[in-house]
Amino acid sequence: MTTDNSSLIKLESVTKVFLTDEVETHALSGIHMDIRKGEFVSIAGPSGCGKSTLLSILGLLDTPTDGTYVLNGRPVQGLTLPERARIRNREIGFIFQSFNLIGDLTVYENVELPLTYRGMPSNERKQRVTEALEKVGMGHRAKHLPSQLSGGQQQRVAVARALAGSPAVLLADEPTGNLDSKNGDAVMELLHSLHKTGSTIVMVTHDARFARHSERTIHVFDGRVVEEQVESDPTR
Amino acid sequence: MQFSRRELPRRRLSESTQPRPLHALFSDLKFALRSLVKSPAFTLVAVATLALCIGANSAIFSVVNAILLKPYPWPGSERLVYVSDVFPKLGGSNVGNTSIPDYIDLRAGVPSFAETVLISGFSANLSFDGNPERVYGITATPSLFSLLQTQPALGRGFTDAEAEPGAARTVVLNDAFWKARFAGDRAVIGKTLRLNGELYTIVGVMPEGFYFPSLRAQFYVPYAFTPEQKSDEQRYNQFSTALARLKPGVTLATAQREIDAVHRGIRERLPSAREEYEATGFGSAVAGYLETNVEDVRAMLWLLQAGVAAALLIGCANVANLLLARASARSREFAIRSALGAGRGRLIRQLLVESLVLFLLGGALGLLVASWSLGAVNALGVGNLPRGFGVSLDARVFAFTLLSALGTGLAFGALPAFSSTRGNAAEALKSAGARATAGRRQLWLRGALAVTQVALSLMLLATSGLLLRSFQRVQEVSPGFSTDHALTAALSLPASRYPTPEKRAAFAAQLTERLAAIPGVTAAGLTSALPFAGGNPQGGYQIEGYDPGPGKPNPNGMIRQVSAGYFKALGIPLLRGRLIEPADTLGRENVVVIDRYLAERYWPGQDPIGKHVSRGGGATQGNGKWTIVGVVGTIKHWELDQEVKKETLYFPYQQTPNAGFTVVVKTATEPAALIAAIRDAVRAVDPDQPIFDIKTMEARLDESLQRRRAPMLLLTIFAGVALVLASLGIYGVLAFSVAQRTSEFGIRMALGADRRSILQLIVGQGVRLVGLGLVLGLGGYFALSSFIKTLLFGVAPTDPTTLIGAPLLLALVALAACLLPARRATKVDPMVALRTE
């Protein structure tokens, strides 16, 4: 593991309030969080506690109602939509519970997509995509469509897509939620390996078994951080 | 799976990070094509809708282009103008007609004219290989070729010497005539052509594709002015058409000022005619050549283009609805792309590229549709409109189609593009199911599109309904004569063979006698100018004992020479006195039959029989005094929808026989069956005389209605298409709404709602959309009614039948479209619906 002491993600007093008609719903309240480069952090909590909202804010898919968010040394809460899209593209890699591969694109094209948005030359894209697919063991399925893959294979492709752009942080939202235990374990092993090579990973999970793979688990309940637990011997 | 640190080095963004617009566009294009191929049903429906709508637009634009926009194929044709003698105080205009002395004065005295020409129609009997045939040409001053800035491709044009009386006769052929008659023989120059019995030496052949003034003209002969024709006495004898080409940068107003100055000079020079000129307001007016030629059809054609554009918008709204539904189903894909770093602009661009590909495909196929439909458009009578012969798909139509496809693609692609990319990506990503949900905004947008469709459809339906009723009213108008079983054919007696009135009168007398003897003919006659056949000779005359008053012009009416039998053959009723009789011949008392209009205008409540009129000019015989012997019904001469504003005087043909006339026979049998017999009758009198322009009167009246019929039929077709498309739009919105609200219906049913209340819920939603569309449509219709009013006859824009019928029809069809999704909603199984939720 390559954790260094510099902060990659820093949240201070982050709140998120949803307004629907006359009802105010406080999804997050006063969240403080500091994630260092190279860290593997789990965000755990029961369903509806706000952990996915928190991940959306971390991934710049949503904005906090209040508070500050500093990513890689840069405050990001007030950025414009194009700036947020640019940071998502370069700094963040997403891994979703339901894989979220685009059905009309091949495995190769799915992995290539974020690099295309970046405007990367095709030869460099090709090299990156091939490398990423090889690393998740999916190089031989590059020309397949997502529908021709198993759930585990789709999630591997999703991981390759997240990896291909060399993001600063991988955000994984219940990455094993749609997988059977065998495939779930394989994906966790994959994430664990990535972490060992220096990747910063933030994973949302409600499964304590998988949370143990991380170095630190942040427990969220009713939109607040209620406990932080440092794993003394994270499972490999 | 294990990775070593060496295997996965942390690469920072040293790679190229500059956006590559072209590459990205290509990538979007590739994805768009693949995406469309993967949704064949969607692509087929959308492209077919667009192809039909864009194709119809292109077809109609090709008509508008050919008739209203495309310049004539002569360099500088946009600067060509008519110079016409006008008599504003006599009412009406005489566009295109000018007398020879006026032409000579204007040619010399208007500095704004770069060139002028005087032309006149010249139909002649052509003797070619022993077969007499009628051919059509133009008599033109030698300046014709320099006016049109087009010289013969072979040989030369006319010299000034050839346009002198008595000069050797020369002729320039048009390309098609040359190829048809002389097989394109380049040695044709110097050969001769026998026209009206006279030999004309061929001096030139015009280039391929050249025509002037229409495709009908086959040749040109020099216009020679006799000294008499150039005299001041001929200023009221306007049987020629003057054209001029303005110098570059000269406006019509400038030219008109100079023309007015010339006429002031003429009045000063001719004090004896000054009073008459001032009484009639005599002068010349300048008007754009193209603008004047298409004036009668311009408004109707633009209305037609607007109508088909409305149908296109309605079709595009349907495609936009499909795109919205498709974008809604792809909301998850957009969320993923957004999460991977695609900004909203990038997503919008991708959707716009997809829309543009779709619309451009529709446009490309639309051109095929337009190409195929040109035949149908012509069959509906467009080819008979002025310049309608030139309707084709040219570069301008291609550009219009491309712009239509791009414009509508951007506009209607933007709706789903902007709407679908406004959603919350995080929310969309949470959704695990594939079923897409459309937000309230998208449903609102689809509703707005459907309302717009209904509004546009109503405007189209109401307008086409009014044109339809207007057309019916025109058809109901009596021309004042009977078209039933009336067959007509034209003849023109060449001066070389029939140089004297006596010879012409003898020919006509023999011919009408033979025509009347044909079995199946119940009446036969002839006239110098047949109603609804073009040509409308007019002239001034005096009424004995009538003083128009100081500064007022003498009466001016339409002049006809007719034979005995003409009134019976056309069924023009005798109201008083007697008709023209065979005994009204040269040397007998000059008689005239007048129409009711003249009688009521100058002798209201009195008997005009026995009164006298006098006139000079061609109808002069003896002392120039004519006794009124009969009064016949007033008839229409030009258009059924035009009120008669001028009287008609019928002089006996035998007393004033001119060279050109049209015979009319009333038949007891099918008129067409007697054509051969009529031809035989003519040959029996003179085997070298061809007959031409053979038509029934019904056909002639029918042709006069083309200006109204063709656009009316096309607009009605487009209104029908719009009705269907709008209904599909309403259906689409409600079907989408039902699909979205399936679980809601399940809950409602679980809570006790019966099927009827669900049905009412959906139908009510449809009724609100249709109702709003109808209100907006009526508003739009009334906003345009002042324009529509100018195209109507005998029916007001507020015609209650149309204004009730059109919304009612639209509402009924839309209601039927509502019922299908409503019935589907009532069949929702509450258990299934709730499980879905």
mmCIF file with all atom_site columns, C-alpha atoms in Angstrom, chain B residues 189 335 439 502 564 634 644 771-772:
data_model
loop_
_atom_site.group_PDB
_atom_site.id
_atom_site.type_symbol
_atom_site.label_atom_id
_atom_site.label_alt_id
_atom_site.label_comp_id
_atom_site.label_asym_id
_atom_site.label_entity_id
_atom_site.label_seq_id
_atom_site.pdbx_PDB_ins_code
_atom_site.Cartn_x
_atom_site.Cartn_y
_atom_site.Cartn_z
_atom_site.occupancy
_atom_site.B_iso_or_equiv
_atom_site.pdbx_formal_charge
_atom_site.auth_seq_id
_atom_site.auth_comp_id
_atom_site.auth_asym_id
_atom_site.auth_atom_id
_atom_site.pdbx_PDB_model_num
ATOM 1 C CA . ILE B 1 189 ? -29.355 28.241 -92.724 1.00 0.00 ? 189 ILE B CA 1
ATOM 2 C CA . ALA B 1 335 ? -26.119 9.193  -16.799 1.00 0.00 ? 335 ALA B CA 1
ATOM 3 C CA . GLY B 1 439 ? -39.954 13.353 -15.791 1.00 0.00 ? 439 GLY B CA 1
ATOM 4 C CA . GLU B 1 502 ? -65.208 39.338 -98.885 1.00 0.00 ? 502 GLU B CA 1
ATOM 5 C CA . ALA B 1 564 ? -75.330 33.725 -86.904 1.00 0.00 ? 564 ALA B CA 1
ATOM 6 C CA . THR B 1 634 ? -74.011 38.917 -69.980 1.00 0.00 ? 634 THR B CA 1
ATOM 7 C CA . VAL B 1 644 ? -68.081 41.316 -65.184 1.00 0.00 ? 644 VAL B CA 1
ATOM 8 C CA . GLY B 1 771 ? -59.049 21.533 -26.573 1.00 0.00 ? 771 GLY B CA 1
ATOM 9 C CA . LEU B 1 772 ? -55.996 23.694 -25.994 1.00 0.00 ? 772 LEU B CA 1
#
